[in-house]
């Protein structure tokens, strides 16, 4: 079956602009995660959705970052007033239930964001 | 604070040689532990995971990992490396029971020489 997809695969923007990154999870997966991977680092957690609600947004670095999942499937990560430090690969993952002891997070290929 | 440490940034091995990638964790309680592999242009793929029980875990592609509570370690091993194993390997952990967000190490890049 289809895996997690993310669009666009690459996004180049200018400092101060607004960007939206999209994630299509595996069909039927209720849990959705966003991570950010900077160069030479492991992925860092940003936000977790269970269904339509953000169950944990403790990883969002500041209020310029926001994410939604209005219908419990597709999610959009929104970044306002982008800064050069936002440049990274943004990864999306989904899992069937969100329970780590019985479940697996499946990752998409990521969106590489470059802020000039 | 909870953390995962991968001490080796880069490892080079010859094809056919054995491999061990190190991972240490710092958690209040024993976390759930994972190894993921990331190839260029590919998403992270789960190799194996440990929740409880047998401390030697078998995964895909011939990999295994051993959980050692006394050393707070979860090292990944493979008896004979193939050129296609060249990739970035990440150890990760979560405490479960809620968000189940993963905390990742910084990764180990594996290079395989023919």
mmCIF file of C-alpha atoms in Angstrom:
data_model
loop_
_atom_site.group_PDB
_atom_site.id
_atom_site.type_symbol
_atom_site.label_atom_id
_atom_site.label_comp_id
_atom_site.label_asym_id
_atom_site.label_seq_id
_atom_site.Cartn_x
_atom_site.Cartn_y
_atom_site.Cartn_z
ATOM 1 C CA UNK A 1 0.000 0.000 0.000
ATOM 2 C CA UNK A 2 0.942 3.653 -0.195
ATOM 3 C CA UNK A 3 3.250 5.006 2.430
ATOM 4 C CA UNK A 4 3.465 8.441 3.991
ATOM 5 C CA UNK A 5 3.844 11.134 1.357
ATOM 6 C CA UNK A 6 5.032 14.699 1.760
ATOM 7 C CA UNK A 7 4.815 17.649 -0.577
ATOM 8 C CA UNK A 8 6.711 19.481 -1.801
ATOM 9 C CA UNK A 9 9.906 17.467 -1.690
ATOM 10 C CA UNK A 10 11.912 20.684 -1.815
ATOM 11 C CA UNK A 11 10.951 24.221 -0.937
ATOM 12 C CA UNK A 12 13.133 27.292 -1.332
ATOM 13 C CA UNK A 13 11.856 30.521 0.124
ATOM 14 C CA UNK A 14 13.105 33.921 1.185
ATOM 15 C CA UNK A 15 13.527 35.098 4.726
ATOM 16 C CA UNK A 16 10.273 36.512 6.072
ATOM 17 C CA UNK A 17 7.985 34.521 3.780
ATOM 18 C CA UNK A 18 5.230 32.123 4.795
ATOM 19 C CA UNK A 19 5.394 28.411 3.877
ATOM 20 C CA UNK A 20 3.118 25.409 4.138
ATOM 21 C CA UNK A 21 4.322 21.818 4.164
ATOM 22 C CA UNK A 22 1.880 18.985 3.564
ATOM 23 C CA UNK A 23 1.779 15.442 4.895
ATOM 24 C CA UNK A 24 -0.460 12.608 3.687
ATOM 25 C CA UNK A 25 -0.356 9.796 6.237
ATOM 26 C CA UNK A 26 -1.047 6.149 5.624
ATOM 27 C CA UNK A 27 -4.782 5.648 5.262
ATOM 28 C CA UNK A 28 -6.449 4.792 8.558
ATOM 29 C CA UNK A 29 -3.594 5.962 10.763
ATOM 30 C CA UNK A 30 -4.930 8.091 13.592
ATOM 31 C CA UNK A 31 -1.564 9.258 14.914
ATOM 32 C CA UNK A 32 0.537 11.768 13.008
ATOM 33 C CA UNK A 33 3.897 13.275 13.983
ATOM 34 C CA UNK A 34 6.040 16.089 12.660
ATOM 35 C CA UNK A 35 9.803 16.099 13.203
ATOM 36 C CA UNK A 36 12.541 18.455 12.047
ATOM 37 C CA UNK A 37 15.984 17.224 11.036
ATOM 38 C CA UNK A 38 18.785 19.744 10.814
ATOM 39 C CA UNK A 39 22.006 18.973 8.984
ATOM 40 C CA UNK A 40 24.077 16.417 10.857
ATOM 41 C CA UNK A 41 21.440 15.874 13.518
ATOM 42 C CA UNK A 42 18.798 13.336 14.316
ATOM 43 C CA UNK A 43 15.127 14.195 13.890
ATOM 44 C CA UNK A 44 13.621 16.371 16.620
ATOM 45 C CA UNK A 45 9.978 16.107 17.620
ATOM 46 C CA UNK A 46 7.722 19.047 16.819
ATOM 47 C CA UNK A 47 4.078 18.053 17.256
ATOM 48 C CA UNK A 48 1.818 15.018 17.598
ATOM 49 C CA UNK A 49 -1.784 14.674 16.438
ATOM 50 C CA UNK A 50 -4.242 12.064 17.594
ATOM 51 C CA UNK A 51 -7.101 12.373 15.142
ATOM 52 C CA UNK A 52 -7.845 16.039 14.526
ATOM 53 C CA UNK A 53 -6.396 17.369 17.754
ATOM 54 C CA UNK A 54 -2.838 18.300 18.628
ATOM 55 C CA UNK A 55 -2.170 16.070 21.622
ATOM 56 C CA UNK A 56 1.364 17.337 22.174
ATOM 57 C CA UNK A 57 2.869 20.468 20.613
ATOM 58 C CA UNK A 58 5.717 20.806 23.083
ATOM 59 C CA UNK A 59 8.339 20.568 20.349
ATOM 60 C CA UNK A 60 7.231 23.590 18.331
ATOM 61 C CA UNK A 61 10.120 26.066 18.693
ATOM 62 C CA UNK A 62 8.034 29.244 18.798
ATOM 63 C CA UNK A 63 4.717 30.735 17.767
ATOM 64 C CA UNK A 64 5.799 31.112 14.141
ATOM 65 C CA UNK A 65 5.169 27.382 13.788
ATOM 66 C CA UNK A 66 1.668 25.977 13.608
ATOM 67 C CA UNK A 67 0.148 22.738 12.353
ATOM 68 C CA UNK A 68 -3.353 21.545 11.582
ATOM 69 C CA UNK A 69 -5.106 18.301 10.762
ATOM 70 C CA UNK A 70 -8.705 19.365 10.226
ATOM 71 C CA UNK A 71 -10.187 16.080 9.045
ATOM 72 C CA UNK A 72 -7.921 13.688 10.872
ATOM 73 C CA UNK A 73 -5.940 12.666 7.812
ATOM 74 C CA UNK A 74 -3.838 15.199 5.882
ATOM 75 C CA UNK A 75 -1.780 17.586 7.995
ATOM 76 C CA UNK A 76 -0.198 20.919 7.130
ATOM 77 C CA UNK A 77 2.755 22.447 8.944
ATOM 78 C CA UNK A 78 2.741 26.218 8.626
ATOM 79 C CA UNK A 79 5.717 28.473 9.231
ATOM 80 C CA UNK A 80 5.292 32.241 9.346
ATOM 81 C CA UNK A 81 8.026 34.834 8.867
ATOM 82 C CA UNK A 82 10.597 32.197 7.992
ATOM 83 C CA UNK A 83 14.149 32.604 9.236
ATOM 84 C CA UNK A 84 17.374 31.117 7.897
ATOM 85 C CA UNK A 85 17.538 28.927 10.985
ATOM 86 C CA UNK A 86 14.330 27.208 9.907
ATOM 87 C CA UNK A 87 16.206 25.538 7.052
ATOM 88 C CA UNK A 88 15.997 21.788 7.642
ATOM 89 C CA UNK A 89 14.285 18.625 6.462
ATOM 90 C CA UNK A 90 10.792 18.373 7.873
ATOM 91 C CA UNK A 91 9.678 14.801 8.393
ATOM 92 C CA UNK A 92 6.195 13.468 8.874
ATOM 93 C CA UNK A 93 5.357 10.093 10.385
ATOM 94 C CA UNK A 94 2.130 8.255 11.025
ATOM 95 C CA UNK A 95 1.134 5.241 13.071
ATOM 96 C CA UNK A 96 -2.056 3.273 13.437
ATOM 97 C CA UNK A 97 -2.798 4.103 17.067
ATOM 98 C CA UNK A 98 0.093 6.108 18.508
ATOM 99 C CA UNK A 99 0.887 3.451 21.105
ATOM 100 C CA UNK A 100 4.616 2.778 20.983
ATOM 101 C CA UNK A 101 4.454 -0.653 22.593
ATOM 102 C CA UNK A 102 2.209 -2.078 19.896
ATOM 103 C CA UNK A 103 2.750 0.236 16.967
ATOM 104 C CA UNK A 104 5.348 1.583 14.551
ATOM 105 C CA UNK A 105 5.886 5.090 13.223
ATOM 106 C CA UNK A 106 6.225 5.119 9.438
ATOM 107 C CA UNK A 107 8.125 8.070 8.042
ATOM 108 C CA UNK A 108 7.714 9.997 4.837
ATOM 109 C CA UNK A 109 10.658 11.092 2.657
ATOM 110 C CA UNK A 110 10.581 14.610 4.064
ATOM 111 C CA UNK A 111 10.421 18.152 2.741
ATOM 112 C CA UNK A 112 13.742 19.965 2.468
ATOM 113 C CA UNK A 113 13.145 23.616 3.354
ATOM 114 C CA UNK A 114 15.770 26.188 2.450
ATOM 115 C CA UNK A 115 15.361 29.757 3.644
ATOM 116 C CA UNK A 116 17.576 32.218 1.772
ATOM 117 C CA UNK B 1 16.691 15.191 30.655
ATOM 118 C CA UNK B 2 15.913 12.234 28.465
ATOM 119 C CA UNK B 3 18.519 11.667 25.790
ATOM 120 C CA UNK B 4 19.926 9.195 23.310
ATOM 121 C CA UNK B 5 23.623 9.191 22.482
ATOM 122 C CA UNK B 6 25.357 7.677 19.494
ATOM 123 C CA UNK B 7 29.071 8.104 20.167
ATOM 124 C CA UNK B 8 30.263 7.293 16.654
ATOM 125 C CA UNK B 9 29.549 9.893 13.987
ATOM 126 C CA UNK B 10 31.100 7.919 11.144
ATOM 127 C CA UNK B 11 32.109 4.271 10.795
ATOM 128 C CA UNK B 12 33.828 2.603 7.866
ATOM 129 C CA UNK B 13 33.904 -1.156 7.371
ATOM 130 C CA UNK B 14 34.823 -3.533 4.589
ATOM 131 C CA UNK B 15 32.126 -5.535 2.888
ATOM 132 C CA UNK B 16 31.724 -8.870 4.658
ATOM 133 C CA UNK B 17 33.072 -7.575 7.964
ATOM 134 C CA UNK B 18 31.021 -7.510 11.135
ATOM 135 C CA UNK B 19 29.409 -4.312 12.392
ATOM 136 C CA UNK B 20 28.443 -2.870 15.749
ATOM 137 C CA UNK B 21 26.860 0.568 16.131
ATOM 138 C CA UNK B 22 26.653 1.949 19.640
ATOM 139 C CA UNK B 23 23.674 3.564 21.340
ATOM 140 C CA UNK B 24 23.282 4.725 24.927
ATOM 141 C CA UNK B 25 20.175 6.183 26.527
ATOM 142 C CA UNK B 26 19.491 8.307 29.573
ATOM 143 C CA UNK B 27 15.969 7.886 30.921
ATOM 144 C CA UNK B 28 14.387 7.617 34.339
ATOM 145 C CA UNK B 29 12.861 4.272 33.455
ATOM 146 C CA UNK B 30 13.638 1.769 30.736
ATOM 147 C CA UNK B 31 12.317 3.254 27.513
ATOM 148 C CA UNK B 32 11.151 1.560 24.367
ATOM 149 C CA UNK B 33 14.128 1.476 21.986
ATOM 150 C CA UNK B 34 14.354 1.564 18.213
ATOM 151 C CA UNK B 35 16.872 1.510 15.395
ATOM 152 C CA UNK B 36 16.033 3.255 12.123
ATOM 153 C CA UNK B 37 18.002 3.436 8.880
ATOM 154 C CA UNK B 38 17.945 6.404 6.509
ATOM 155 C CA UNK B 39 19.230 6.098 2.955
ATOM 156 C CA UNK B 40 19.691 9.157 0.720
ATOM 157 C CA UNK B 41 16.341 10.366 -0.551
ATOM 158 C CA UNK B 42 14.504 7.753 1.474
ATOM 159 C CA UNK B 43 12.384 8.008 4.577
ATOM 160 C CA UNK B 44 13.458 6.528 7.872
ATOM 161 C CA UNK B 45 12.893 2.780 7.908
ATOM 162 C CA UNK B 46 12.469 0.810 11.112
ATOM 163 C CA UNK B 47 15.050 -1.967 11.524
ATOM 164 C CA UNK B 48 13.972 -3.304 14.902
ATOM 165 C CA UNK B 49 12.487 -2.343 18.267
ATOM 166 C CA UNK B 50 12.699 -3.424 21.898
ATOM 167 C CA UNK B 51 9.852 -3.168 24.382
ATOM 168 C CA UNK B 52 10.449 -5.885 26.950
ATOM 169 C CA UNK B 53 11.335 -9.533 27.301
ATOM 170 C CA UNK B 54 14.194 -11.097 25.398
ATOM 171 C CA UNK B 55 17.094 -8.647 25.372
ATOM 172 C CA UNK B 56 18.339 -9.801 21.965
ATOM 173 C CA UNK B 57 16.070 -8.464 19.244
ATOM 174 C CA UNK B 58 16.080 -9.579 15.632
ATOM 175 C CA UNK B 59 15.231 -7.164 12.877
ATOM 176 C CA UNK B 60 15.061 -6.851 9.126
ATOM 177 C CA UNK B 61 18.007 -7.071 6.720
ATOM 178 C CA UNK B 62 19.940 -9.374 9.058
ATOM 179 C CA UNK B 63 20.336 -6.823 11.862
ATOM 180 C CA UNK B 64 20.034 -7.539 15.558
ATOM 181 C CA UNK B 65 20.363 -5.434 18.696
ATOM 182 C CA UNK B 66 21.024 -6.256 22.321
ATOM 183 C CA UNK B 67 19.513 -4.348 25.243
ATOM 184 C CA UNK B 68 21.802 -4.106 28.278
ATOM 185 C CA UNK B 69 20.119 -2.438 31.211
ATOM 186 C CA UNK B 70 23.321 -2.289 33.294
ATOM 187 C CA UNK B 71 25.058 -0.298 30.559
ATOM 188 C CA UNK B 72 22.007 1.682 29.375
ATOM 189 C CA UNK B 73 22.868 0.506 25.894
ATOM 190 C CA UNK B 74 21.111 -0.833 22.835
ATOM 191 C CA UNK B 75 23.833 -1.617 20.295
ATOM 192 C CA UNK B 76 23.050 -2.649 16.743
ATOM 193 C CA UNK B 77 24.976 -5.521 15.149
ATOM 194 C CA UNK B 78 25.281 -7.331 11.863
ATOM 195 C CA UNK B 79 27.614 -10.306 11.326
ATOM 196 C CA UNK B 80 28.437 -9.554 7.683
ATOM 197 C CA UNK B 81 27.908 -6.142 6.106
ATOM 198 C CA UNK B 82 26.789 -5.693 2.494
ATOM 199 C CA UNK B 83 27.582 -2.660 0.339
ATOM 200 C CA UNK B 84 23.863 -1.825 0.329
ATOM 201 C CA UNK B 85 23.980 -1.291 4.101
ATOM 202 C CA UNK B 86 25.781 2.027 3.598
ATOM 203 C CA UNK B 87 23.415 4.605 5.106
ATOM 204 C CA UNK B 88 22.745 6.716 8.204
ATOM 205 C CA UNK B 89 21.601 4.808 11.266
ATOM 206 C CA UNK B 90 19.582 6.355 14.070
ATOM 207 C CA UNK B 91 18.857 5.024 17.518
ATOM 208 C CA UNK B 92 15.658 6.327 19.104
ATOM 209 C CA UNK B 93 13.701 5.972 22.319
ATOM 210 C CA UNK B 94 10.321 6.763 23.760
ATOM 211 C CA UNK B 95 8.702 6.270 27.117
ATOM 212 C CA UNK B 96 5.318 5.395 25.692
ATOM 213 C CA UNK B 97 2.064 5.861 27.580
ATOM 214 C CA UNK B 98 1.137 9.107 25.904
ATOM 215 C CA UNK B 99 2.648 11.047 23.081
ATOM 216 C CA UNK B 100 5.101 8.290 22.189
ATOM 217 C CA UNK B 101 7.241 10.926 20.516
ATOM 218 C CA UNK B 102 10.624 9.567 19.572
ATOM 219 C CA UNK B 103 13.873 11.052 20.828
ATOM 220 C CA UNK B 104 16.647 10.356 18.351
ATOM 221 C CA UNK B 105 20.393 10.184 18.614
ATOM 222 C CA UNK B 106 22.528 12.214 16.230
ATOM 223 C CA UNK B 107 23.092 9.246 13.940
ATOM 224 C CA UNK B 108 26.018 7.173 12.716
ATOM 225 C CA UNK B 109 26.995 7.267 9.062
ATOM 226 C CA UNK B 110 28.111 3.870 7.809
ATOM 227 C CA UNK B 111 30.435 3.635 4.851
ATOM 228 C CA UNK B 112 31.143 0.239 3.293
ATOM 229 C CA UNK B 113 34.252 -0.447 1.218
ATOM 230 C CA UNK B 114 34.298 -3.287 -1.325
#
